[in-house]
Coordinates of C-alpha atoms in Angstrom, one line a residue:
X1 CA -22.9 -18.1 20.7
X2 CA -24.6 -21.4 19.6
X3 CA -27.7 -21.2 17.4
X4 CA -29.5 -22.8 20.5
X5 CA -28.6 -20.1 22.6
X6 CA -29.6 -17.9 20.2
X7 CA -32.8 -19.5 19.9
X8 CA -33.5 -18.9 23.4
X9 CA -32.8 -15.5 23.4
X10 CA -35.0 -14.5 20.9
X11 CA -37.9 -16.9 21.8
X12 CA -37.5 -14.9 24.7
X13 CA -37.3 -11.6 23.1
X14 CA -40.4 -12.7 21.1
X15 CA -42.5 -13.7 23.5
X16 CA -41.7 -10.5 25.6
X17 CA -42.4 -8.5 22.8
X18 CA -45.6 -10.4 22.5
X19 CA -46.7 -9.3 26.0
X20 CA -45.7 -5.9 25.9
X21 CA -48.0 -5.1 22.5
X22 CA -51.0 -6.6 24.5
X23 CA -50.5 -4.5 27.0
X24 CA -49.7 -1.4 24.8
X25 CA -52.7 1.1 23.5
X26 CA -53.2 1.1 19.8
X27 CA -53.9 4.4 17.9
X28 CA -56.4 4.7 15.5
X29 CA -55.1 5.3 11.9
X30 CA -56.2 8.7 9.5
X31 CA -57.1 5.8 6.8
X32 CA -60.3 4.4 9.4
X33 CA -59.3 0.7 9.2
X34 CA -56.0 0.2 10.8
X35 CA -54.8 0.6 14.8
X36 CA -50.9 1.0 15.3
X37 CA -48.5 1.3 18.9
X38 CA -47.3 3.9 17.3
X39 CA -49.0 6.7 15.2
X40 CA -45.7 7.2 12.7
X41 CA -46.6 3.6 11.8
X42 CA -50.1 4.3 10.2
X43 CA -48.5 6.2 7.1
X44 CA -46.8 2.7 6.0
X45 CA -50.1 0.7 6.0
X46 CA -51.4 2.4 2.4
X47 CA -47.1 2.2 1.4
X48 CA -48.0 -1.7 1.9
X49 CA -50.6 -2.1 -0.1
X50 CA -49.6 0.0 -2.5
X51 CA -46.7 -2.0 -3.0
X52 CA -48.2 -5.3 -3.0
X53 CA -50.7 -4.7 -5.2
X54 CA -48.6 -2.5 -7.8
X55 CA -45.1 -3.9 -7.4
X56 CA -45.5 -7.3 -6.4
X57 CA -48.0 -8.3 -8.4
X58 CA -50.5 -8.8 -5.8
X59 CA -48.0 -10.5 -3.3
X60 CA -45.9 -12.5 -5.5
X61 CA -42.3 -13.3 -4.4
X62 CA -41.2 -12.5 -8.3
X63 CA -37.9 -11.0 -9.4
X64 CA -39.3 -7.8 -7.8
X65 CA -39.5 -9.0 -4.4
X66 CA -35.9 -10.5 -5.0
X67 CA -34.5 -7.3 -6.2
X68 CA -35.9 -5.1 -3.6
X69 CA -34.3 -7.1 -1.1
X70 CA -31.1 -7.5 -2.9
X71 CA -31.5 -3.5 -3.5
X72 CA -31.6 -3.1 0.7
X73 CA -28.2 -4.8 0.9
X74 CA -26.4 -2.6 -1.7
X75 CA -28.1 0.3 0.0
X76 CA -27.0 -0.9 4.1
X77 CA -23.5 -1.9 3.4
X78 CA -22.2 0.9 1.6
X79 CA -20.4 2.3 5.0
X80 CA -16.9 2.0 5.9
X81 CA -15.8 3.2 9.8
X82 CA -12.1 2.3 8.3
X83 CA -12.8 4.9 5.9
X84 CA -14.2 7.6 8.0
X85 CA -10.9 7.2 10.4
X86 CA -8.8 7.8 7.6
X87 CA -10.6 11.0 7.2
X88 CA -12.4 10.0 3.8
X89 CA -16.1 9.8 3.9
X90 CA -17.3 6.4 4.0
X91 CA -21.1 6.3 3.1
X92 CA -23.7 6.8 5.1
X93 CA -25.3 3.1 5.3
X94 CA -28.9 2.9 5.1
X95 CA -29.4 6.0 3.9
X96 CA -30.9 5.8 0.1
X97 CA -28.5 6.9 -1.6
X98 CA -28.9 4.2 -3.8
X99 CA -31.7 5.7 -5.1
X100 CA -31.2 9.3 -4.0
X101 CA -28.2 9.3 -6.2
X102 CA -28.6 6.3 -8.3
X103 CA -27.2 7.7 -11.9
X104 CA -23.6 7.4 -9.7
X105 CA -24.2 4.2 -7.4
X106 CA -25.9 1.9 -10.1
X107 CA -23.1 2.5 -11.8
X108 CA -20.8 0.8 -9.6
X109 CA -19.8 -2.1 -10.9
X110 CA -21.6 -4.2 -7.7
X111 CA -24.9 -2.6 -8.4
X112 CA -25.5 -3.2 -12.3
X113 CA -28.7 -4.2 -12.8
X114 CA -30.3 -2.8 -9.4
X115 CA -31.0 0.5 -12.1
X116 CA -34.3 -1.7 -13.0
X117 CA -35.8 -2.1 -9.4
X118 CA -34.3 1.8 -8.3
X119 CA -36.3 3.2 -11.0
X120 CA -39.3 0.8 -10.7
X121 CA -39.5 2.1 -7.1
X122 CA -39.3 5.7 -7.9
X123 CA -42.7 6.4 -8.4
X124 CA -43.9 5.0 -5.1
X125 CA -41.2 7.0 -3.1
X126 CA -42.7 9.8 -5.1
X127 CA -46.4 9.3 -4.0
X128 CA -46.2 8.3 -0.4
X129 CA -44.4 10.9 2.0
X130 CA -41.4 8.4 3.2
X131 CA -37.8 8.6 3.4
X132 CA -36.2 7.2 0.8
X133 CA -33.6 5.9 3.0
X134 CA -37.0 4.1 5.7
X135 CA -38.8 2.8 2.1
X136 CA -35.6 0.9 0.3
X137 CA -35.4 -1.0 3.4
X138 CA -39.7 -1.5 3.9
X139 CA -40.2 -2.6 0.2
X140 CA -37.2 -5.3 0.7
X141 CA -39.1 -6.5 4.0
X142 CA -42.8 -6.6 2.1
X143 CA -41.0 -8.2 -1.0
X144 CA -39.5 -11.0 1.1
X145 CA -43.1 -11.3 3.2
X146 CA -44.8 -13.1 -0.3
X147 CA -41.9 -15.9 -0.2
X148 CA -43.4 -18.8 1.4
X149 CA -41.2 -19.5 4.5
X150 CA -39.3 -16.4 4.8
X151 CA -39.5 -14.6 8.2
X152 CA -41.3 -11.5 9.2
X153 CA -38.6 -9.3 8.8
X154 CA -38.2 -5.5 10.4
X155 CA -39.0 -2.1 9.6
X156 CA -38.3 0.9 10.7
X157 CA -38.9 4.7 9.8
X158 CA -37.4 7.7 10.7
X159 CA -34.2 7.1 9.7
X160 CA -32.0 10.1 8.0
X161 CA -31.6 10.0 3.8
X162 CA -28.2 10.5 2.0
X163 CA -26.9 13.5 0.9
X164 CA -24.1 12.4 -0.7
X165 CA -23.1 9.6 -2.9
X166 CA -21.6 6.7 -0.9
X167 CA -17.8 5.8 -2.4
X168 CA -16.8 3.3 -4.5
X169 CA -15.8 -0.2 -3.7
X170 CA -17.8 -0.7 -0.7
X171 CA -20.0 -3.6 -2.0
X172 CA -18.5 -7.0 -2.2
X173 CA -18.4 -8.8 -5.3
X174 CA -18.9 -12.3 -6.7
X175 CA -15.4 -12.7 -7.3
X176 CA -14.3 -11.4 -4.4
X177 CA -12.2 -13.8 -1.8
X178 CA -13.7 -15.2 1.6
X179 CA -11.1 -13.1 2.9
X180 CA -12.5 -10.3 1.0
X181 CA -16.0 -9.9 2.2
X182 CA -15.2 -10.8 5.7
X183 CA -13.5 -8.0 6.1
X184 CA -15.5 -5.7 3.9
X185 CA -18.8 -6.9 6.0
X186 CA -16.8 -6.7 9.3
X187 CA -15.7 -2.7 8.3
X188 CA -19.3 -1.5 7.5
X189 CA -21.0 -3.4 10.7
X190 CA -18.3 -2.6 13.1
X191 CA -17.0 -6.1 13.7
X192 CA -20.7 -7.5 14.1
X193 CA -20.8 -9.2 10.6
X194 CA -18.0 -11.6 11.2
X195 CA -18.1 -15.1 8.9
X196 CA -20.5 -17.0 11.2
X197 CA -23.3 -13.7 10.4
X198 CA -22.1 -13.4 7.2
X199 CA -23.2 -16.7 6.3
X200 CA -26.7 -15.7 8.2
X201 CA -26.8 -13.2 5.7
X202 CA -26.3 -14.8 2.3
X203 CA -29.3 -17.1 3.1
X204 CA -30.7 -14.1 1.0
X205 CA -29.7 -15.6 -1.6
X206 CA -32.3 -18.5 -1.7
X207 CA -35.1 -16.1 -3.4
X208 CA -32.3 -14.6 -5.6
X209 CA -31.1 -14.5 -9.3
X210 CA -28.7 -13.0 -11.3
X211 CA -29.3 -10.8 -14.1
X212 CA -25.7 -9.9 -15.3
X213 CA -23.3 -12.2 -14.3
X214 CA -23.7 -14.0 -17.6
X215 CA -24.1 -11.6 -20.4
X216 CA -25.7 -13.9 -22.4
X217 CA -28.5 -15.1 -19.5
X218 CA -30.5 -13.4 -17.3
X219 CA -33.0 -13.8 -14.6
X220 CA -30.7 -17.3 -13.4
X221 CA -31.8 -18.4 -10.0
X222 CA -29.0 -19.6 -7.2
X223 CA -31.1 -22.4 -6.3
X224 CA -34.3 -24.6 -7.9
X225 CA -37.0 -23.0 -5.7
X226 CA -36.5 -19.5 -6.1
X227 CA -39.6 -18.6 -5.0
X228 CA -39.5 -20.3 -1.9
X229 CA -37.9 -19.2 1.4
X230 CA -36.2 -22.5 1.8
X231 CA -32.7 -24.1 2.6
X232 CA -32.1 -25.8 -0.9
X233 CA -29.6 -22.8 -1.3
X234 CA -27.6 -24.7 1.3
X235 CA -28.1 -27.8 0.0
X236 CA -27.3 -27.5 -4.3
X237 CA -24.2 -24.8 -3.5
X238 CA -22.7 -27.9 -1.9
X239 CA -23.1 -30.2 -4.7
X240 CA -20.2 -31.0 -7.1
X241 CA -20.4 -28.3 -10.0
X242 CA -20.3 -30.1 -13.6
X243 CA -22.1 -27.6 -15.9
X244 CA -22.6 -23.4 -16.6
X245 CA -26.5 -22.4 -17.1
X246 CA -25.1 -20.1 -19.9
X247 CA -21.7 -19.2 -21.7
X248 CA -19.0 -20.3 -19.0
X249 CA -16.0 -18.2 -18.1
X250 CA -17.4 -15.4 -16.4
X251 CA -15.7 -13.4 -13.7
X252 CA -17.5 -14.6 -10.6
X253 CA -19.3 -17.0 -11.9
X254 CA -18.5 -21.2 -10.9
X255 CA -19.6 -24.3 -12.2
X256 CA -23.3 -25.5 -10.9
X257 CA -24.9 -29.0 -10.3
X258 CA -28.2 -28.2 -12.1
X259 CA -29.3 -27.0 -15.2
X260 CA -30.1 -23.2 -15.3
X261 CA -28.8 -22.7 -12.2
X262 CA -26.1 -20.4 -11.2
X263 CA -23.3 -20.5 -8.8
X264 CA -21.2 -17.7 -7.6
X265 CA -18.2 -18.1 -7.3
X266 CA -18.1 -16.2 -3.5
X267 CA -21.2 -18.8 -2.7
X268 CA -18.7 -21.3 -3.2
X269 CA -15.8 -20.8 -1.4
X270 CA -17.6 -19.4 1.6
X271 CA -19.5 -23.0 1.5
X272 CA -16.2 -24.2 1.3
X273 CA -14.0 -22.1 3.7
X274 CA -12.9 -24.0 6.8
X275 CA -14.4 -21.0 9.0
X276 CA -17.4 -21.6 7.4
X277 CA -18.6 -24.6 5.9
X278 CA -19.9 -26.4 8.9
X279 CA -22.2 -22.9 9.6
X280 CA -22.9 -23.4 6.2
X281 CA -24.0 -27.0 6.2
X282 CA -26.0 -26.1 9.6
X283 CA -28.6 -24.8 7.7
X284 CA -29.5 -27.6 5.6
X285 CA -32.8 -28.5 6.4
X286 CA -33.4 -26.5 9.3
X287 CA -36.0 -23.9 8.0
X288 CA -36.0 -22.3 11.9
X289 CA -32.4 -21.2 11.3
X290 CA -32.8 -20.2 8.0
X291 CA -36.0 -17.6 9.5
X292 CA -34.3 -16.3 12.8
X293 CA -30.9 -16.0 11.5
X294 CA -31.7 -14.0 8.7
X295 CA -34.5 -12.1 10.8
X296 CA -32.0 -11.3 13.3
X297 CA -29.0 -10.1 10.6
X298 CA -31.4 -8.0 8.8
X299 CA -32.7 -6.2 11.5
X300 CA -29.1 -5.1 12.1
X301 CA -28.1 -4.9 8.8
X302 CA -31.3 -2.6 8.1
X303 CA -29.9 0.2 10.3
X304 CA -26.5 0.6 9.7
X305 CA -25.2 3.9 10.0
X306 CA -28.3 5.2 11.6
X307 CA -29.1 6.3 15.4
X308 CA -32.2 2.9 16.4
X309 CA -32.6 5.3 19.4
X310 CA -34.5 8.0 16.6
X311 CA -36.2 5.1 14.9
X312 CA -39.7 3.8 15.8
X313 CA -40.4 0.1 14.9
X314 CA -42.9 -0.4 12.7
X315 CA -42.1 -4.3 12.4
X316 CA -46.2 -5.2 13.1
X317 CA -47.2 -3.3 9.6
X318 CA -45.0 -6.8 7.9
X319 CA -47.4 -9.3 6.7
X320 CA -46.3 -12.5 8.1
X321 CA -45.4 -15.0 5.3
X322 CA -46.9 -17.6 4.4
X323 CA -45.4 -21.3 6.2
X324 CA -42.4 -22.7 4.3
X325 CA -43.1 -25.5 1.6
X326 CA -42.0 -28.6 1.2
X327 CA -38.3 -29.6 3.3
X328 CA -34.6 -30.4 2.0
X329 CA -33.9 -32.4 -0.3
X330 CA -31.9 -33.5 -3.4
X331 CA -33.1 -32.2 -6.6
X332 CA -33.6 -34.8 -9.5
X333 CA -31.0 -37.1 -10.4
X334 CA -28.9 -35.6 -7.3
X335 CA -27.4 -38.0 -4.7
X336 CA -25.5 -37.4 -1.6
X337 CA -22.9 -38.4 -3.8
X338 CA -22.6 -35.4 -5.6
X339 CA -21.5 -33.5 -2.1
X340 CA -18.5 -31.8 -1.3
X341 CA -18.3 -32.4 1.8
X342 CA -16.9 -29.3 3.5
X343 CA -17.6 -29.3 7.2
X344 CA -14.7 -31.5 8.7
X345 CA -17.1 -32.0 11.7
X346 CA -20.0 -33.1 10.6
X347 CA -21.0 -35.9 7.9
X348 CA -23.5 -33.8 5.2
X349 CA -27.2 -34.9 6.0
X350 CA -28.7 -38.0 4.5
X351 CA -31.7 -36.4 1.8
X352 CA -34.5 -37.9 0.1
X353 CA -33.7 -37.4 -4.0
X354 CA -36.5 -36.0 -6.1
X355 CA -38.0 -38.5 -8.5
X356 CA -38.2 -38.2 -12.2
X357 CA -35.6 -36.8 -14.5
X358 CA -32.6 -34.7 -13.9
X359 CA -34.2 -31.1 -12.7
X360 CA -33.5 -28.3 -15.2
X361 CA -34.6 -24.8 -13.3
X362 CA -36.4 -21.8 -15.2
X363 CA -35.1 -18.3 -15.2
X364 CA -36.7 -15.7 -13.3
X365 CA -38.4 -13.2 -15.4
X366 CA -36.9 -10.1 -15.1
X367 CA -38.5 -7.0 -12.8
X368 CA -41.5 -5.2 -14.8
X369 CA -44.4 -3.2 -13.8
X370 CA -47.2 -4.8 -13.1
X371 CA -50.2 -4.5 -16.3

């Protein structure tokens, strides 16, 4: 399906959902100040704040926001139907047992570092009267709600929490081929994710860094805007690689174009995969794309291995983000002709080139409690 068929459908979808909330009767909340369509929403309303205010730093899109939505990917795509017909369990998807059994999953070699944000999280689970499975997947959709530009994403509750460990091995990798985590994402969503979606869905990784890939660095961002729901992702995984932000020679890890940033190796050769690269390069500059793809593969992605009939959508409790900021463009001393091109379709878009000296990009600061 093109994106502008896409884009049809779910202007369609929107504006029908639109016109069935007007028309719906709103309950009154316990808390006195809020109205919901459906009364199992109201409990998420004080979840919300409570997070903003004492996770996100009062609505920041920080390494917290970043982690909690990288935490709701680790959680979601640790399912394997292959599995299960074998006669082996295969996970149990969206379920929290990330978190429900995190002294076995965070230890999976995938999940190092998500420890910080599971155990930073533990106390709200604890306070508010959630599923752990319904709140790993809420706290990724509020985190990504403070990046300027991102989409409102989905939320759901009611769904059923782990009570078992999921298995080993279901999470893809950095070093992992195309090949690899096309079929790995094609397993867990039942053919759904195939390489077109599974580009949808690493447009995650423009308000992402990496704590552990380079033992010697953390907190290195995958693009120069970090905090911004953007498409410069797109744009600077493209670009010739000449340097490493850190030591160099790490499994998974690729050469960048820009000074404290970091590449991933899988990033790479999916930009550069022939099924791929001219998805890839679709998204440069086109923000739309990089909102309702995403919006539309998380939804899906936030539900795997649970029953949407015995879910209620909660989707309106989601602050809307802020508008995106600035547009594409090549950071400092960057031209088109440090481009790879990739798609053999399409020529790489002209971009305007950031003025001033050649851009060096900050690392994130890791995931703390906020003071």
């Amino acid at each position: 399906m093109s994106f502008k068929a896409l884009l049809s459908i779910l202007s369609v979808v929107a504006a029908l959902q639109g016109a069935h909330a007007a028309l719906t009767r709103r309950v009154a909340c316990p808390d006195g100040k809020n109205t919901a369509t459906n009364a199992a929403c109201c409990q998420l309303f004080a979840v919300r704040d409570d997070l903003q205010e004492n996770l996100f730093h009062g609505g920041l899109c920080t390494a917290e926001a970043h982690e909690s939505l990288r935490l709701t990917f680790h959680d979601a795509i640790a399912i394997s139907p292959a599995l299960e017909a074998q006669g082996q369990f295969g996970g149990g998807g969206a379920d929290g047992s990330i978190a429900i059994f995190s002294d076995i999953e965070t230890n999976f070699h995938p999940n190092i570092g998500l420890d910080e944000i599971v155990e930073l999280q533990k106390p709200f689970i604890a306070r508010h009267n959630l599923s752990v499975a319904d709140f790993i997947q809420f706290a990724g959709a509020i985190g990504v709600s403070n990046c300027a530009g991102a989409p409102q994403l989905a939320a759901f509750v009611g769904r059923k929490d782990a009570t078992q460990p999921a298995p080993d091995g279901l999470v893809p990798e950095p070093f992992h081929t195309p090949d690899q985590i096309f079929d790995r994402l094609a397993d867990a969503s039942s053919g759904e994710f195939d390489p077109i979606l599974t580009v949808w869905l690493l447009t995650a990784h423009t308000v992402a860094a990496a704590n552990d890939v380079d033992p010697t660095r953390s907190g290195l961002p995958f693009d120069s805007t970090p905090e911004l729901w953007d498409t410069q992702f797109f744009v600077e995984t493209q670009l010739r690689g000449t340097l490493f932000p850190g030591s160099g020679g790490n499994q998974g890890e690729v050469e960048s174009a820009i000074q404290g940033e970091i590449r991933l190796q899988s990033d790479h050769t999916i930009a550069r995969d022939s099924r791929t690269a001219c998805e890839w390069q679709s998204f440069v500059g086109n923000q739309t794309k990089a909102q309702q793809m995403f919006q539309f593969v998380f939804h899906d992605l936030s539900i795997l291995g649970q029953d949407i009939n015995t879910l209620v959508d909660c989707t309106e409790v989601v602050p809307i983000p802020a508008p995106p900021v600035g547009s594409a463009h090549f950071p400092a001393g960057i031209t088109n002709a440090d481009v790879e091109q990739a798609c053999a379709d399409t020529p790489f878009p002209t971009l305007p080139t950031t003025p001033g000296p050649a851009t060096s990009v900050a690392a994130v600061p890791k995931p703390s409690v906020p003071a």
